[in-house]
Amino acid sequence: MAKKPAKTKSKSTNSNQMWGGRFSERPDAIMEAINASIDYDRKLYAQDIAGSKAHSTMLAAKGIISSSDAKAIHKGLDTISSEIESGSFEFSAALEDIHMNIEARLSALIGPAAGRLHTARSRNDQVALDFRLWVKQQTQLVHAILGNLIDAFLEKAETHAATVMPGFTHLQTAQPVTFGHHAMAYVEMFARDRSRAADAITRMDECPLGAAALAGTGFPIDRKMTAKALGFREPTRNSLDSVSDRDFALEFLSLASISAMHLSRLAEEIVIWSTPQFNFVRLSDRFSTGSSIMPQKKNPDAAELVRAKTGRINGSLIALLTIMKGLPLTYSKDMQEDKEAVFDAAENLELAIAAMTGMVSDMTINSDAMAAAAGSGFSIATDLADWLVRETGLPFREAHHVTGAAVAMAEKQKCGLEDLALADLQSLNPKITKSVFDVLSVQKSVASRKSFGGTAPANVKKQVAYWKKKRAAETGEKSK
Ligand code: ARG
């Protein structure tokens, strides 16, 4: 991106220099205002220049333009690229969008050769290409940074494979789990988000350049050549679809919304866990804020903002779905409105993932508070019921009933299940022996849950090892 945002100027030509051949009057200021996208689509300048370079190289290779023209075009495009990056490029609203701004400047720089660049191309396949390249890069970025968040969780899960905490359903204490297991639940979620990104990339990895306005072109272009030069697997197969499809952007917004939803659930847990009432975690000073009036406060603002970002990301998905839903094939100007929603969602998702990664890596786990809470709320009641089934042969439903009576008894005596006298337990079922106390502990409860995918610390350690190996293979592959 340009360091200094360059100013957008309005030119006083009588008609648009790109398409104004049959026009005698210049557009009304309101027309210009509603039509111009340059204030936001300038973000696509690098993709636009890359596309034009690939296109002109191919045109020259196929003898459609001369190689001296192609050379001049490349040189001019390089100049434009540095002008945009240094902030000296003058963007013009009269030239509508990034495509025409660049082409007009190219014409000023190199003269008539610039006019040959648009041979066998239209802004329709040009914008489809630029936007697809941008969305593909952003999807790759999301894939990469979700990997960092996963790494942060793996570290926490490894350290806290045996740290007990209450597991919740309905936000009521249900059964003890380990914090490591809870952390690994997020590893699974974010790994699925990544796989959605990888899937989406596979589908969007087709190059629309060469579809021209909508019907293809009579020029002997080589679409495989441009697709390859631009890093796509292959060219798209239908010109009409190529210029009218925006589902690559919708897939990005869908996977962004799902990931934002995961981030938001985590954010909500962090907000709850960091209250003095729960006190399960302490956020670092780097990722929290203070109150200007209440000196004792440490607020989880970053988590709250991550939670809130989900709203605008979901909004972007709904906006683009709604923009697209009524459009006949192929291109309609409505589609110019595809970009801001995606830019906004991308920027905010990137920020949310980074903030969450920082919060998670910096966060201190209060194992004592977690352990105290893990034992409260009769969280080991299921362990008593399971013991009755295993050791006395009671059907589970009956065991459930006996355990319910034991909970009522403990509640009345204001103690835990493990504190009840053996005689009291035997009054509920005479088959109960003192060996029942062997299972009535939070540690034993979690250690016993060794079923595949269960919370036992031994399982958690295996899962951490499994994901760490996967991550190492992946990051090792990349650095090759
Ligand atoms: N700025 C336009 C967009 O973003 C470029 C394509 C214009 N095509 C056209 N036929 N008017 O959609």
Tab-separated table of C-alpha atoms and ligand atoms in Angstrom:
chain	number	residue	atom	x	y	z
A	1	MET	CA	0.000	0.000	0.000
A	2	ALA	CA	1.003	3.576	-0.614
A	3	LYS	CA	2.572	5.103	2.478
A	4	LYS	CA	0.969	8.524	2.057
A	5	PRO	CA	-2.563	8.220	0.726
A	6	ALA	CA	-2.489	10.237	-2.487
A	7	LYS	CA	-5.229	12.740	-3.177
A	8	THR	CA	-8.077	11.954	-5.513
A	9	LYS	CA	-8.515	14.704	-8.095
A	10	SER	CA	-11.410	15.374	-10.357
A	11	LYS	CA	-10.337	16.081	-13.938
A	12	SER	CA	-12.107	18.671	-16.026
A	13	THR	CA	-12.057	16.804	-19.362
A	14	ASN	CA	-15.318	16.965	-21.281
A	15	SER	CA	-15.858	13.262	-21.335
A	16	ASN	CA	-14.223	10.187	-19.931
A	17	GLN	CA	-10.986	9.578	-21.781
A	18	MET	CA	-11.377	5.797	-21.567
A	19	TRP	CA	-14.933	5.296	-22.736
A	20	GLY	CA	-16.163	8.773	-23.682
A	21	GLY	CA	-16.013	8.373	-27.493
A	22	ARG	CA	-19.748	8.732	-28.008
A	23	PHE	CA	-20.310	11.153	-25.133
A	24	SER	CA	-20.415	14.914	-25.634
A	25	GLU	CA	-21.085	15.970	-22.036
A	26	ARG	CA	-19.094	15.174	-18.961
A	27	PRO	CA	-20.844	13.244	-16.211
A	28	ASP	CA	-22.712	15.088	-13.493
A	29	ALA	CA	-20.801	15.420	-10.233
A	30	ILE	CA	-23.317	13.112	-8.571
A	31	MET	CA	-22.859	10.547	-11.352
A	32	GLU	CA	-19.131	10.720	-10.811
A	33	ALA	CA	-19.542	10.346	-7.059
A	34	ILE	CA	-21.750	7.267	-7.272
A	35	ASN	CA	-19.681	5.721	-10.059
A	36	ALA	CA	-16.176	6.129	-8.675
A	37	SER	CA	-14.570	3.288	-6.762
A	38	ILE	CA	-11.019	4.618	-6.777
A	39	ASP	CA	-11.137	5.611	-3.100
A	40	TYR	CA	-11.187	1.944	-2.144
A	41	ASP	CA	-10.202	-0.148	-5.160
A	42	ARG	CA	-6.781	1.529	-5.250
A	43	LYS	CA	-5.991	-1.242	-2.789
A	44	LEU	CA	-5.844	-3.516	-5.863
A	45	TYR	CA	-3.055	-1.587	-7.595
A	46	ALA	CA	-0.388	-4.292	-7.220
A	47	GLN	CA	-2.727	-6.995	-8.534
A	48	ASP	CA	-3.777	-4.741	-11.411
A	49	ILE	CA	-0.178	-4.103	-12.409
A	50	ALA	CA	0.747	-7.792	-12.134
A	51	GLY	CA	-2.260	-8.678	-14.309
A	52	SER	CA	-1.321	-6.092	-16.947
A	53	LYS	CA	2.251	-7.322	-17.042
A	54	ALA	CA	1.195	-10.939	-17.525
A	55	HIS	CA	-1.342	-9.918	-20.157
A	56	SER	CA	1.077	-7.785	-22.183
A	57	THR	CA	3.821	-10.426	-22.004
A	58	MET	CA	1.361	-12.951	-23.414
A	59	LEU	CA	0.119	-10.538	-26.107
A	60	ALA	CA	3.715	-10.055	-27.262
A	61	ALA	CA	4.479	-13.793	-27.135
A	62	LYS	CA	1.467	-14.425	-29.352
A	63	GLY	CA	2.455	-11.640	-31.759
A	64	ILE	CA	-0.663	-9.598	-30.913
A	65	ILE	CA	1.443	-6.601	-29.870
A	66	SER	CA	5.119	-5.936	-30.582
A	67	SER	CA	7.707	-6.833	-27.987
A	68	SER	CA	8.928	-3.236	-27.943
A	69	ASP	CA	5.415	-2.127	-26.954
A	70	ALA	CA	5.324	-4.815	-24.252
A	71	LYS	CA	8.666	-3.567	-22.946
A	72	ALA	CA	7.470	0.039	-22.843
A	73	ILE	CA	4.288	-1.102	-21.055
A	74	HIS	CA	6.300	-2.968	-18.396
A	75	LYS	CA	8.598	-0.017	-17.833
A	76	GLY	CA	5.667	2.352	-17.517
A	77	LEU	CA	3.891	0.003	-15.093
A	78	ASP	CA	7.014	-0.168	-12.918
A	79	THR	CA	7.129	3.625	-12.780
A	80	ILE	CA	3.445	3.708	-11.794
A	81	SER	CA	4.046	1.118	-9.104
A	82	SER	CA	6.781	3.243	-7.519
A	83	GLU	CA	4.656	6.378	-7.842
A	84	ILE	CA	1.787	4.709	-5.998
A	85	GLU	CA	4.083	3.287	-3.343
A	86	SER	CA	5.802	6.619	-2.723
A	87	GLY	CA	2.457	8.429	-2.529
A	88	SER	CA	3.114	10.700	-5.504
A	89	PHE	CA	0.524	9.119	-7.820
A	90	GLU	CA	-2.445	11.387	-8.467
A	91	PHE	CA	-5.650	9.384	-8.333
A	92	SER	CA	-8.580	10.836	-10.236
A	93	ALA	CA	-12.246	10.201	-9.434
A	94	ALA	CA	-13.159	11.092	-13.022
A	95	LEU	CA	-11.192	8.008	-14.044
A	96	GLU	CA	-13.492	5.934	-11.835
A	97	ASP	CA	-11.372	3.074	-10.744
A	98	ILE	CA	-7.873	1.721	-10.310
A	99	HIS	CA	-7.849	0.114	-13.764
A	100	MET	CA	-8.492	3.351	-15.628
A	101	ASN	CA	-6.320	5.435	-13.339
A	102	ILE	CA	-3.361	3.206	-14.098
A	103	GLU	CA	-4.076	2.999	-17.802
A	104	ALA	CA	-4.431	6.781	-18.134
A	105	ARG	CA	-1.138	7.328	-16.342
A	106	LEU	CA	0.495	4.698	-18.542
A	107	SER	CA	-0.679	6.580	-21.587
A	108	ALA	CA	0.787	9.816	-20.216
A	109	LEU	CA	4.082	8.032	-19.544
A	110	ILE	CA	4.575	5.945	-22.703
A	111	GLY	CA	2.131	7.300	-25.284
A	112	PRO	CA	0.193	5.193	-27.823
A	113	ALA	CA	1.708	1.835	-26.780
A	114	ALA	CA	-0.399	2.131	-23.605
A	115	GLY	CA	-3.537	1.887	-25.724
A	116	ARG	CA	-2.482	-1.577	-26.908
A	117	LEU	CA	-2.480	-3.045	-23.399
A	118	HIS	CA	-6.262	-3.367	-23.330
A	119	THR	CA	-6.334	-5.543	-26.495
A	120	ALA	CA	-8.296	-8.765	-25.860
A	121	ARG	CA	-9.192	-7.608	-22.355
A	122	SER	CA	-12.038	-5.793	-20.637
A	123	ARG	CA	-12.345	-4.200	-17.226
A	124	ASN	CA	-14.734	-7.048	-16.497
A	125	ASP	CA	-12.111	-9.784	-16.602
A	126	GLN	CA	-9.532	-7.329	-15.281
A	127	VAL	CA	-11.446	-6.598	-12.073
A	128	ALA	CA	-12.414	-10.251	-11.693
A	129	LEU	CA	-8.713	-11.091	-11.853
A	130	ASP	CA	-7.476	-8.332	-9.549
A	131	PHE	CA	-10.045	-9.044	-6.892
A	132	ARG	CA	-9.528	-12.790	-7.065
A	133	LEU	CA	-5.771	-12.363	-6.689
A	134	TRP	CA	-6.327	-10.128	-3.651
A	135	VAL	CA	-8.830	-12.477	-2.027
A	136	LYS	CA	-6.576	-15.458	-2.684
A	137	GLN	CA	-3.631	-13.735	-0.988
A	138	GLN	CA	-5.799	-12.741	1.949
A	139	THR	CA	-7.141	-16.276	2.315
A	140	GLN	CA	-3.555	-17.531	2.360
A	141	LEU	CA	-2.764	-14.976	5.048
A	142	VAL	CA	-5.707	-16.082	7.206
A	143	HIS	CA	-4.532	-19.667	6.784
A	144	ALA	CA	-1.034	-18.706	7.945
A	145	ILE	CA	-1.971	-16.580	10.949
A	146	LEU	CA	-4.527	-19.066	12.239
A	147	GLY	CA	-1.515	-21.378	12.380
A	148	ASN	CA	0.129	-18.960	14.839
A	149	LEU	CA	-2.978	-18.960	17.020
A	150	ILE	CA	-2.973	-22.760	17.008
A	151	ASP	CA	0.688	-22.735	18.074
A	152	ALA	CA	-0.164	-20.445	20.998
A	153	PHE	CA	-2.865	-22.897	22.123
A	154	LEU	CA	-0.571	-25.904	21.731
A	155	GLU	CA	1.922	-24.331	24.127
A	156	LYS	CA	-0.774	-23.679	26.712
A	157	ALA	CA	-2.268	-27.154	26.276
A	158	GLU	CA	1.099	-28.832	26.729
A	159	THR	CA	1.816	-26.957	29.974
A	160	HIS	CA	-1.713	-27.493	31.269
A	161	ALA	CA	-2.474	-31.023	30.082
A	162	ALA	CA	-3.299	-31.991	33.685
A	163	THR	CA	-4.604	-28.660	35.026
A	164	VAL	CA	-8.178	-29.341	36.099
A	165	MET	CA	-11.050	-26.953	35.536
A	166	PRO	CA	-14.808	-27.283	35.453
A	167	GLY	CA	-16.279	-28.313	32.105
A	168	PHE	CA	-19.564	-26.532	31.463
A	169	THR	CA	-22.856	-27.150	29.774
A	170	HIS	CA	-25.422	-24.323	29.968
A	171	LEU	CA	-22.533	-22.486	31.675
A	172	GLN	CA	-23.314	-24.689	34.693
A	173	THR	CA	-20.572	-26.895	36.120
A	174	ALA	CA	-20.946	-30.259	34.385
A	175	GLN	CA	-17.875	-32.506	34.736
A	176	PRO	CA	-14.239	-31.757	35.462
A	177	VAL	CA	-12.001	-31.410	32.415
A	178	THR	CA	-8.465	-30.217	31.950
A	179	PHE	CA	-7.538	-26.783	30.701
A	180	GLY	CA	-5.313	-28.487	28.152
A	181	HIS	CA	-8.346	-30.312	26.767
A	182	HIS	CA	-10.310	-27.072	26.607
A	183	ALA	CA	-7.422	-25.383	24.761
A	184	MET	CA	-7.264	-28.290	22.314
A	185	ALA	CA	-10.954	-27.816	21.524
A	186	TYR	CA	-9.976	-24.442	20.045
A	187	VAL	CA	-7.102	-26.047	18.157
A	188	GLU	CA	-9.684	-28.284	16.454
A	189	MET	CA	-11.925	-25.315	15.613
A	190	PHE	CA	-9.161	-23.153	14.194
A	191	ALA	CA	-7.711	-26.102	12.294
A	192	ARG	CA	-11.101	-26.571	10.612
A	193	ASP	CA	-11.166	-22.856	9.796
A	194	ARG	CA	-7.786	-23.301	8.155
A	195	SER	CA	-8.961	-26.267	6.167
A	196	ARG	CA	-11.918	-24.189	4.959
A	197	ALA	CA	-9.388	-21.583	3.790
A	198	ALA	CA	-7.324	-24.244	2.021
A	199	ASP	CA	-10.454	-25.625	0.298
A	200	ALA	CA	-11.540	-22.174	-0.798
A	201	ILE	CA	-8.090	-21.488	-2.237
A	202	THR	CA	-8.301	-24.672	-4.322
A	203	ARG	CA	-11.588	-23.513	-5.831
A	204	MET	CA	-10.518	-19.905	-6.444
A	205	ASP	CA	-7.235	-20.965	-8.034
A	206	GLU	CA	-8.505	-20.417	-11.589
A	207	CYS	CA	-7.621	-17.374	-13.652
A	208	PRO	CA	-10.481	-15.358	-15.225
A	209	LEU	CA	-8.190	-13.183	-17.371
A	210	GLY	CA	-8.981	-13.612	-21.067
A	211	ALA	CA	-12.740	-13.945	-20.590
A	212	ALA	CA	-12.701	-10.342	-21.865
A	213	ALA	CA	-16.018	-8.495	-21.563
A	214	LEU	CA	-18.048	-11.699	-21.273
A	215	ALA	CA	-17.759	-13.813	-24.402
A	216	GLY	CA	-14.026	-14.403	-24.810
A	217	THR	CA	-12.053	-12.849	-27.654
A	218	GLY	CA	-11.206	-13.388	-31.304
A	219	PHE	CA	-7.534	-12.676	-30.649
A	220	PRO	CA	-5.314	-15.780	-30.421
A	221	ILE	CA	-4.556	-15.345	-26.699
A	222	ASP	CA	-2.938	-17.972	-24.499
A	223	ARG	CA	-4.909	-18.146	-21.264
A	224	LYS	CA	-2.810	-20.959	-19.846
A	225	MET	CA	0.238	-18.745	-20.127
A	226	THR	CA	-1.307	-15.830	-18.194
A	227	ALA	CA	-2.846	-18.178	-15.621
A	228	LYS	CA	0.568	-19.687	-14.953
A	229	ALA	CA	2.358	-16.338	-14.845
A	230	LEU	CA	-0.116	-15.117	-12.236
A	231	GLY	CA	0.275	-18.201	-10.050
A	232	PHE	CA	-3.078	-19.824	-10.847
A	233	ARG	CA	-3.468	-23.559	-11.345
A	234	GLU	CA	-5.402	-23.132	-14.599
A	235	PRO	CA	-7.676	-20.728	-16.475
A	236	THR	CA	-11.430	-20.623	-15.750
A	237	ARG	CA	-13.486	-22.645	-18.228
A	238	ASN	CA	-16.451	-20.394	-18.991
A	239	SER	CA	-16.113	-16.740	-19.949
A	240	LEU	CA	-19.595	-15.760	-18.724
A	241	ASP	CA	-18.995	-17.333	-15.331
A	242	SER	CA	-15.507	-15.805	-15.182
A	243	VAL	CA	-16.705	-12.205	-15.221
A	244	SER	CA	-19.845	-12.682	-13.139
A	245	ASP	CA	-18.678	-15.032	-10.393
A	246	ARG	CA	-17.994	-13.578	-6.977
A	247	ASP	CA	-18.426	-16.731	-4.970
A	248	PHE	CA	-14.683	-16.821	-4.273
A	249	ALA	CA	-15.262	-13.631	-2.261
A	250	LEU	CA	-18.355	-15.106	-0.643
A	251	GLU	CA	-16.388	-18.173	0.372
A	252	PHE	CA	-13.779	-15.937	1.931
A	253	LEU	CA	-16.485	-14.049	3.826
A	254	SER	CA	-18.130	-17.316	4.894
A	255	LEU	CA	-14.948	-18.795	6.258
A	256	ALA	CA	-14.144	-15.416	7.821
A	257	SER	CA	-17.559	-15.355	9.525
A	258	ILE	CA	-17.194	-18.883	10.853
A	259	SER	CA	-13.711	-18.169	12.136
A	260	ALA	CA	-14.863	-14.881	13.664
A	261	MET	CA	-17.638	-16.813	15.406
A	262	HIS	CA	-15.028	-19.171	16.887
A	263	LEU	CA	-12.888	-16.215	17.932
A	264	SER	CA	-15.930	-14.595	19.485
A	265	ARG	CA	-16.796	-17.637	21.591
A	266	LEU	CA	-13.221	-17.704	22.816
A	267	ALA	CA	-13.384	-13.958	23.473
A	268	GLU	CA	-16.537	-14.482	25.529
A	269	GLU	CA	-14.822	-17.177	27.581
A	270	ILE	CA	-11.852	-14.903	28.199
A	271	VAL	CA	-14.197	-12.135	29.343
A	272	ILE	CA	-15.859	-14.546	31.785
A	273	TRP	CA	-12.653	-16.228	32.928
A	274	SER	CA	-10.894	-12.952	33.659
A	275	THR	CA	-13.614	-11.620	35.992
A	276	PRO	CA	-12.615	-11.565	39.692
A	277	GLN	CA	-15.555	-13.946	40.273
A	278	PHE	CA	-14.062	-16.649	38.038
A	279	ASN	CA	-10.427	-15.602	38.200
A	280	PHE	CA	-9.378	-18.499	35.914
A	281	VAL	CA	-6.976	-16.421	33.837
A	282	ARG	CA	-5.061	-13.192	34.113
A	283	LEU	CA	-4.550	-11.179	30.959
A	284	SER	CA	-1.212	-9.508	30.444
A	285	ASP	CA	-0.935	-5.733	30.750
A	286	ARG	CA	-0.055	-5.747	27.053
A	287	PHE	CA	-3.497	-7.078	26.169
A	288	SER	CA	-5.785	-5.316	28.626
A	289	THR	CA	-6.755	-1.798	29.595
A	290	GLY	CA	-7.491	0.116	32.780
A	291	SER	CA	-10.438	2.223	33.804
A	292	SER	CA	-10.091	5.998	34.063
A	293	ILE	CA	-12.243	6.102	37.188
A	294	MET	CA	-11.918	2.717	38.925
A	295	PRO	CA	-8.251	2.076	39.694
A	296	GLN	CA	-8.772	-1.591	40.597
A	297	LYS	CA	-10.016	-2.523	37.125
A	298	LYS	CA	-8.296	-4.427	34.384
A	299	ASN	CA	-10.557	-4.721	31.394
A	300	PRO	CA	-10.464	-7.361	28.645
A	301	ASP	CA	-11.083	-4.773	25.895
A	302	ALA	CA	-9.237	-6.725	23.220
A	303	ALA	CA	-11.437	-9.774	23.839
A	304	GLU	CA	-14.558	-7.634	23.785
A	305	LEU	CA	-13.503	-6.041	20.492
A	306	VAL	CA	-12.735	-9.426	18.947
A	307	ARG	CA	-16.262	-10.449	19.992
A	308	ALA	CA	-17.684	-7.293	18.415
A	309	LYS	CA	-15.722	-7.604	15.149
A	310	THR	CA	-17.794	-10.699	14.429
A	311	GLY	CA	-20.767	-8.418	13.861
A	312	ARG	CA	-19.205	-6.467	11.026
A	313	ILE	CA	-17.659	-9.576	9.469
A	314	ASN	CA	-21.050	-11.319	9.418
A	315	GLY	CA	-22.492	-8.075	8.064
A	316	SER	CA	-20.055	-8.137	5.160
A	317	LEU	CA	-21.120	-11.660	4.243
A	318	ILE	CA	-24.797	-10.696	4.274
A	319	ALA	CA	-24.052	-7.522	2.301
A	320	LEU	CA	-22.326	-9.361	-0.537
A	321	LEU	CA	-24.839	-12.214	-0.607
A	322	THR	CA	-27.576	-9.611	-0.943
A	323	ILE	CA	-25.706	-7.617	-3.611
A	324	MET	CA	-25.271	-10.736	-5.741
A	325	LYS	CA	-28.578	-12.502	-5.283
A	326	GLY	CA	-30.616	-10.773	-7.990
A	327	LEU	CA	-28.015	-10.181	-10.676
A	328	PRO	CA	-28.564	-11.624	-14.133
A	329	LEU	CA	-25.459	-12.958	-15.851
A	330	THR	CA	-22.962	-11.526	-16.452
A	331	TYR	CA	-21.409	-8.316	-15.087
A	332	SER	CA	-23.503	-5.565	-13.508
A	333	LYS	CA	-22.099	-2.467	-11.861
A	334	ASP	CA	-23.640	-3.680	-8.591
A	335	MET	CA	-20.605	-5.909	-8.421
A	336	GLN	CA	-18.347	-2.926	-7.837
A	337	GLU	CA	-19.839	-2.944	-4.326
A	338	ASP	CA	-18.200	-6.317	-3.649
A	339	LYS	CA	-14.916	-4.849	-2.506
A	340	GLU	CA	-15.431	-2.722	0.578
A	341	ALA	CA	-17.231	-5.489	2.429
A	342	VAL	CA	-14.376	-7.891	1.746
A	343	PHE	CA	-11.646	-5.350	2.544
A	344	ASP	CA	-13.305	-4.474	5.840
A	345	ALA	CA	-13.883	-8.092	6.847
A	346	ALA	CA	-10.330	-9.066	5.887
A	347	GLU	CA	-8.738	-6.223	7.810
A	348	ASN	CA	-10.761	-6.880	10.930
A	349	LEU	CA	-10.360	-10.642	10.864
A	350	GLU	CA	-6.612	-10.257	10.546
A	351	LEU	CA	-6.584	-7.918	13.534
A	352	ALA	CA	-8.865	-10.173	15.580
A	353	ILE	CA	-6.679	-13.243	14.979
A	354	ALA	CA	-3.520	-11.314	15.859
A	355	ALA	CA	-5.071	-9.860	19.040
A	356	MET	CA	-6.322	-13.273	20.092
A	357	THR	CA	-2.911	-14.848	19.467
A	358	GLY	CA	-1.314	-12.198	21.665
A	359	MET	CA	-3.894	-12.606	24.421
A	360	VAL	CA	-3.628	-16.385	24.477
A	361	SER	CA	0.178	-16.530	24.496
A	362	ASP	CA	0.437	-13.879	27.209
A	363	MET	CA	-2.391	-15.152	29.405
A	364	THR	CA	-1.562	-16.569	32.881
A	365	ILE	CA	-3.565	-19.586	33.973
A	366	ASN	CA	-4.699	-19.560	37.602
A	367	SER	CA	-4.556	-23.306	38.259
A	368	ASP	CA	-5.662	-22.984	41.906
A	369	ALA	CA	-8.862	-21.117	41.086
A	370	MET	CA	-9.585	-23.563	38.267
A	371	ALA	CA	-9.004	-26.564	40.544
A	372	ALA	CA	-11.216	-25.124	43.304
A	373	ALA	CA	-14.010	-24.501	40.809
A	374	ALA	CA	-13.491	-27.918	39.221
A	375	GLY	CA	-14.443	-29.628	42.475
A	376	SER	CA	-17.481	-27.474	43.189
A	377	GLY	CA	-21.018	-27.981	41.955
A	378	PHE	CA	-20.913	-31.788	42.458
A	379	SER	CA	-18.931	-32.057	39.235
A	380	ILE	CA	-17.964	-35.647	40.061
A	381	ALA	CA	-21.577	-36.876	40.341
A	382	THR	CA	-21.287	-38.762	37.052
A	383	ASP	CA	-18.236	-40.569	38.439
A	384	LEU	CA	-20.342	-41.831	41.353
A	385	ALA	CA	-23.076	-43.010	38.988
A	386	ASP	CA	-20.504	-44.730	36.745
A	387	TRP	CA	-18.979	-46.474	39.810
A	388	LEU	CA	-22.405	-47.789	40.801
A	389	VAL	CA	-22.892	-49.203	37.299
A	390	ARG	CA	-19.429	-50.746	37.175
A	391	GLU	CA	-19.159	-52.103	40.731
A	392	THR	CA	-22.748	-52.935	41.717
A	393	GLY	CA	-24.281	-53.787	38.358
A	394	LEU	CA	-27.044	-51.164	38.725
A	395	PRO	CA	-28.548	-50.028	35.406
A	396	PHE	CA	-27.315	-46.479	34.603
A	397	ARG	CA	-30.774	-44.917	35.017
A	398	GLU	CA	-31.052	-46.300	38.576
A	399	ALA	CA	-27.486	-45.306	39.353
A	400	HIS	CA	-28.378	-41.810	38.157
A	401	HIS	CA	-31.292	-41.764	40.624
A	402	VAL	CA	-29.186	-42.936	43.582
A	403	THR	CA	-26.538	-40.333	42.736
A	404	GLY	CA	-29.210	-37.631	42.599
A	405	ALA	CA	-30.224	-38.592	46.133
A	406	ALA	CA	-26.557	-38.439	47.212
A	407	VAL	CA	-26.256	-34.921	45.737
A	408	ALA	CA	-29.376	-33.835	47.648
A	409	MET	CA	-27.890	-35.293	50.810
A	410	ALA	CA	-24.566	-33.507	50.319
A	411	GLU	CA	-26.369	-30.281	49.549
A	412	LYS	CA	-28.281	-30.589	52.819
A	413	GLN	CA	-25.083	-31.327	54.746
A	414	LYS	CA	-23.354	-28.467	52.875
A	415	CYS	CA	-20.451	-30.675	51.790
A	416	GLY	CA	-19.062	-32.358	48.700
A	417	LEU	CA	-19.984	-35.901	47.575
A	418	GLU	CA	-16.521	-37.060	48.627
A	419	ASP	CA	-17.192	-35.770	52.187
A	420	LEU	CA	-20.320	-37.890	52.793
A	421	ALA	CA	-20.013	-40.669	55.374
A	422	LEU	CA	-19.945	-44.218	53.990
A	423	ALA	CA	-22.961	-45.092	56.184
A	424	ASP	CA	-24.952	-42.232	54.631
A	425	LEU	CA	-24.099	-43.448	51.140
A	426	GLN	CA	-24.998	-47.012	52.121
A	427	SER	CA	-28.398	-45.791	53.295
A	428	LEU	CA	-29.028	-44.910	49.661
A	429	ASN	CA	-27.691	-48.199	48.313
A	430	PRO	CA	-26.338	-50.960	50.578
A	431	LYS	CA	-23.968	-52.243	47.887
A	432	ILE	CA	-21.784	-49.135	48.167
A	433	THR	CA	-18.353	-49.882	49.678
A	434	LYS	CA	-15.527	-47.630	50.783
A	435	SER	CA	-13.768	-48.163	47.453
A	436	VAL	CA	-16.259	-45.638	46.037
A	437	PHE	CA	-14.061	-42.898	47.496
A	438	ASP	CA	-11.316	-43.904	45.063
A	439	VAL	CA	-13.282	-42.328	42.202
A	440	LEU	CA	-14.636	-39.344	44.084
A	441	SER	CA	-11.885	-36.900	43.182
A	442	VAL	CA	-11.536	-34.434	40.387
A	443	GLN	CA	-8.079	-35.691	39.423
A	444	LYS	CA	-9.271	-39.289	39.257
A	445	SER	CA	-12.326	-38.234	37.329
A	446	VAL	CA	-10.341	-36.607	34.539
A	447	ALA	CA	-7.671	-39.323	34.526
A	448	SER	CA	-10.389	-41.951	34.019
A	449	ARG	CA	-11.796	-40.318	30.861
A	450	LYS	CA	-9.415	-42.104	28.518
A	451	SER	CA	-11.922	-42.797	25.726
A	452	PHE	CA	-10.615	-41.487	22.397
A	453	GLY	CA	-11.115	-37.718	22.413
A	454	GLY	CA	-11.718	-37.668	26.190
A	455	THR	CA	-10.195	-35.241	28.676
A	456	ALA	CA	-7.619	-37.537	30.398
A	457	PRO	CA	-4.233	-35.752	30.665
A	458	ALA	CA	-2.607	-38.691	28.842
A	459	ASN	CA	-4.974	-38.101	25.906
A	460	VAL	CA	-4.337	-34.376	25.897
A	461	LYS	CA	-0.588	-34.955	25.714
A	462	LYS	CA	-1.079	-37.301	22.754
A	463	GLN	CA	-3.263	-34.765	20.976
A	464	VAL	CA	-0.712	-32.006	21.535
A	465	ALA	CA	1.995	-34.243	20.095
A	466	TYR	CA	-0.207	-35.086	17.095
A	467	TRP	CA	-0.840	-31.414	16.241
A	468	LYS	CA	2.709	-30.317	16.975
A	469	LYS	CA	3.986	-32.909	14.518
A	470	LYS	CA	1.505	-31.731	11.897
A	471	ARG	CA	2.533	-28.111	12.414
A	472	ALA	CA	6.232	-28.958	12.234
A	473	ALA	CA	5.727	-30.851	8.971
A	474	GLU	CA	3.833	-27.905	7.557
A	475	THR	CA	6.177	-25.129	8.627
A	476	GLY	CA	9.190	-27.271	7.676
A	477	GLU	CA	7.683	-27.719	4.211
A	478	LYS	CA	7.241	-23.978	3.838
A	479	SER	CA	10.774	-23.039	4.811
A	480	LYS	CA	12.199	-25.469	2.219
B	1	ARG	N1	-14.705	-0.626	-11.147
B	1	ARG	C1	-15.414	-1.695	-11.758
B	1	ARG	C2	-15.738	-2.765	-10.692
B	1	ARG	O1	-15.152	-2.756	-9.706
B	1	ARG	C3	-14.596	-2.317	-12.844
B	1	ARG	C4	-15.376	-3.040	-13.893
B	1	ARG	C5	-16.143	-2.083	-14.709
B	1	ARG	N2	-16.800	-2.718	-15.792
B	1	ARG	C6	-17.803	-2.142	-16.466
B	1	ARG	N3	-18.336	-2.858	-17.417
B	1	ARG	N4	-18.253	-0.976	-16.155
B	1	ARG	O2	-16.621	-3.581	-10.872
